[in-house]
Short mmCIF file of C-alpha atoms in Angstrom, two decimals:
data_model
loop_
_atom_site.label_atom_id
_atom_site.label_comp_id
_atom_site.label_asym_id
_atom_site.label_seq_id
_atom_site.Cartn_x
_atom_site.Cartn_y
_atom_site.Cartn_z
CA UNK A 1 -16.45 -7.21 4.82
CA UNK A 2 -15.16 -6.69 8.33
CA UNK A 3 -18.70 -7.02 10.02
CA UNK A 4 -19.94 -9.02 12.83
CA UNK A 5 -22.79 -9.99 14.61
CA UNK A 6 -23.81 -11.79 17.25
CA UNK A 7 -27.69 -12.66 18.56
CA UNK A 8 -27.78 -13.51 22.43
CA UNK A 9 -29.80 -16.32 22.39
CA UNK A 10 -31.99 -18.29 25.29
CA UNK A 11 -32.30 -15.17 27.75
CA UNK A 12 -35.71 -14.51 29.07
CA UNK A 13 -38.04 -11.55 27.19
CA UNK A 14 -39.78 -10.76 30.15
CA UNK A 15 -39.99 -11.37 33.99
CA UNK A 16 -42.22 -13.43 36.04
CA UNK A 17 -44.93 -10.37 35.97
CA UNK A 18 -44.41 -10.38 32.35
CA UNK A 19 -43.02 -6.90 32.22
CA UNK A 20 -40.38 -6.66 29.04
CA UNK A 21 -36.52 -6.72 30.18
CA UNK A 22 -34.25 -4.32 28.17
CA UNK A 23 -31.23 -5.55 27.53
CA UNK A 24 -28.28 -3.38 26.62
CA UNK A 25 -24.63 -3.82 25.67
CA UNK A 26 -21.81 -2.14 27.47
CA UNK A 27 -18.24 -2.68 26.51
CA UNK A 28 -15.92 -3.03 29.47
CA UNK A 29 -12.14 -1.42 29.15
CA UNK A 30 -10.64 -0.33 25.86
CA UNK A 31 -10.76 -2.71 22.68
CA UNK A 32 -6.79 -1.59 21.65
CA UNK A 33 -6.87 -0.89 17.79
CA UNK A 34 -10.24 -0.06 17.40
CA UNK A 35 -13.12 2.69 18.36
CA UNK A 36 -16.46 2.19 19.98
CA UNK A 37 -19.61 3.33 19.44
CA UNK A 38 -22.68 2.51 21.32
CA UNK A 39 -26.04 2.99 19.26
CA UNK A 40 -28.89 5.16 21.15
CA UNK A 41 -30.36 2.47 22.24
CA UNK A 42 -27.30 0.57 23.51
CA UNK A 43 -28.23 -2.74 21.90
CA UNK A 44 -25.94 -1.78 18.95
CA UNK A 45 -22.54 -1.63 19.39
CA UNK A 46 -19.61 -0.97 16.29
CA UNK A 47 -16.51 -1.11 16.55
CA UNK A 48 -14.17 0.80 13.82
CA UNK A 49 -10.74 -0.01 13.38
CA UNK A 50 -8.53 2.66 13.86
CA UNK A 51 -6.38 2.94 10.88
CA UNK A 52 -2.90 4.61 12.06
CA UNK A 53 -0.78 6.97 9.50
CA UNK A 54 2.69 6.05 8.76
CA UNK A 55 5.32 7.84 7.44
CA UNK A 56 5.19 9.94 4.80
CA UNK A 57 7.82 8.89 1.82
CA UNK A 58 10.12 11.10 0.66
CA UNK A 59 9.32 11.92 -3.51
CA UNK A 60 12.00 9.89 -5.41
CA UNK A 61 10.82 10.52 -9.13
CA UNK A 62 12.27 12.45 -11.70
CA UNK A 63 12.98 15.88 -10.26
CA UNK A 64 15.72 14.50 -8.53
CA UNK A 65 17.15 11.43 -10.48
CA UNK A 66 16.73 13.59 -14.31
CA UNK A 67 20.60 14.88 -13.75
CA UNK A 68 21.38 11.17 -13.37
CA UNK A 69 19.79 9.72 -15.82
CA UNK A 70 20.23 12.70 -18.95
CA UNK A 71 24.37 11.89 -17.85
CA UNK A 72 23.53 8.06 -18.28
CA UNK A 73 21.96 8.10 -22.09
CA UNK A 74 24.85 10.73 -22.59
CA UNK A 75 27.40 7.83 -21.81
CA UNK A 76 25.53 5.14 -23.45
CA UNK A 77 25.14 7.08 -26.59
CA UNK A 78 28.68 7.91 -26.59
CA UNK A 79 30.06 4.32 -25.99
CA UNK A 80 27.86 3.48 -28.81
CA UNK A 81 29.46 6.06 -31.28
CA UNK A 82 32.64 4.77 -30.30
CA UNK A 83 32.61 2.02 -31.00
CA UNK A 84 30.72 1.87 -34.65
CA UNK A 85 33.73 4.00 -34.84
CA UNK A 86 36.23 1.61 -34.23
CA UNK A 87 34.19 -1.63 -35.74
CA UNK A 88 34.26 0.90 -39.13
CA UNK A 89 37.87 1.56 -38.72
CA UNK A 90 38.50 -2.44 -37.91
CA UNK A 91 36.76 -3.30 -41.09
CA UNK A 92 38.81 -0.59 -43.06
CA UNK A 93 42.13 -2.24 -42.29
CA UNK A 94 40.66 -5.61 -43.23
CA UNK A 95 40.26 -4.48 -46.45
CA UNK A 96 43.46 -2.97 -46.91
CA UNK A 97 44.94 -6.20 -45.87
CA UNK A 98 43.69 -8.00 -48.46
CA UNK A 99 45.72 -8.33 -51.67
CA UNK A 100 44.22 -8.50 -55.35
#
């Protein structure tokens, strides 16, 4: 899921007067790619990739390719009529061909 963490481990909770240290985390320089953000108390720290728009595709559906494609079916049907027309006519002259 994209999430880390990490637990500093083996650093002292207090001082030699037993007062509490308060550790925080600072990030040094500028993680490229990604953006920071420092919880309130500074021990929390998230980094969010930055997610960078490309460009934006030009529309290549139907409005523009329906000329194209009513022309296409036009030809194919065409071609098709032609030739059951000239299998038809083919299979007329084989007939007349043959003698009784």
């Amino acid at each position: 899921n994209g999430e880390y963490e990490y637990v500093f481990k083996g650093v002292d909770k207090t001082d030699q007067n037993g007062n509490d240290y308060e550790y925080r985390v600072k990030v040094v320089g500028e993680v490229e790619g990604y953006e920071v953000t420092i919880s309130p108390s500074g021990k929390t720290v998230i980094l969010t990739k930055k997610i960078e728009k490309g460009k934006i595709l030009p529309y290549a559906g139907a409005e523009k390719n329906i000329g194209f494609g009513v022309i296409l079916v036009a030809m194919i049907g065409y071609s098709l009529r032609v030739l059951n027309e000239q299998r038809r006519i083919n299979n007329i002259r084989r007939i007349r061909g043959i003698k009784r």
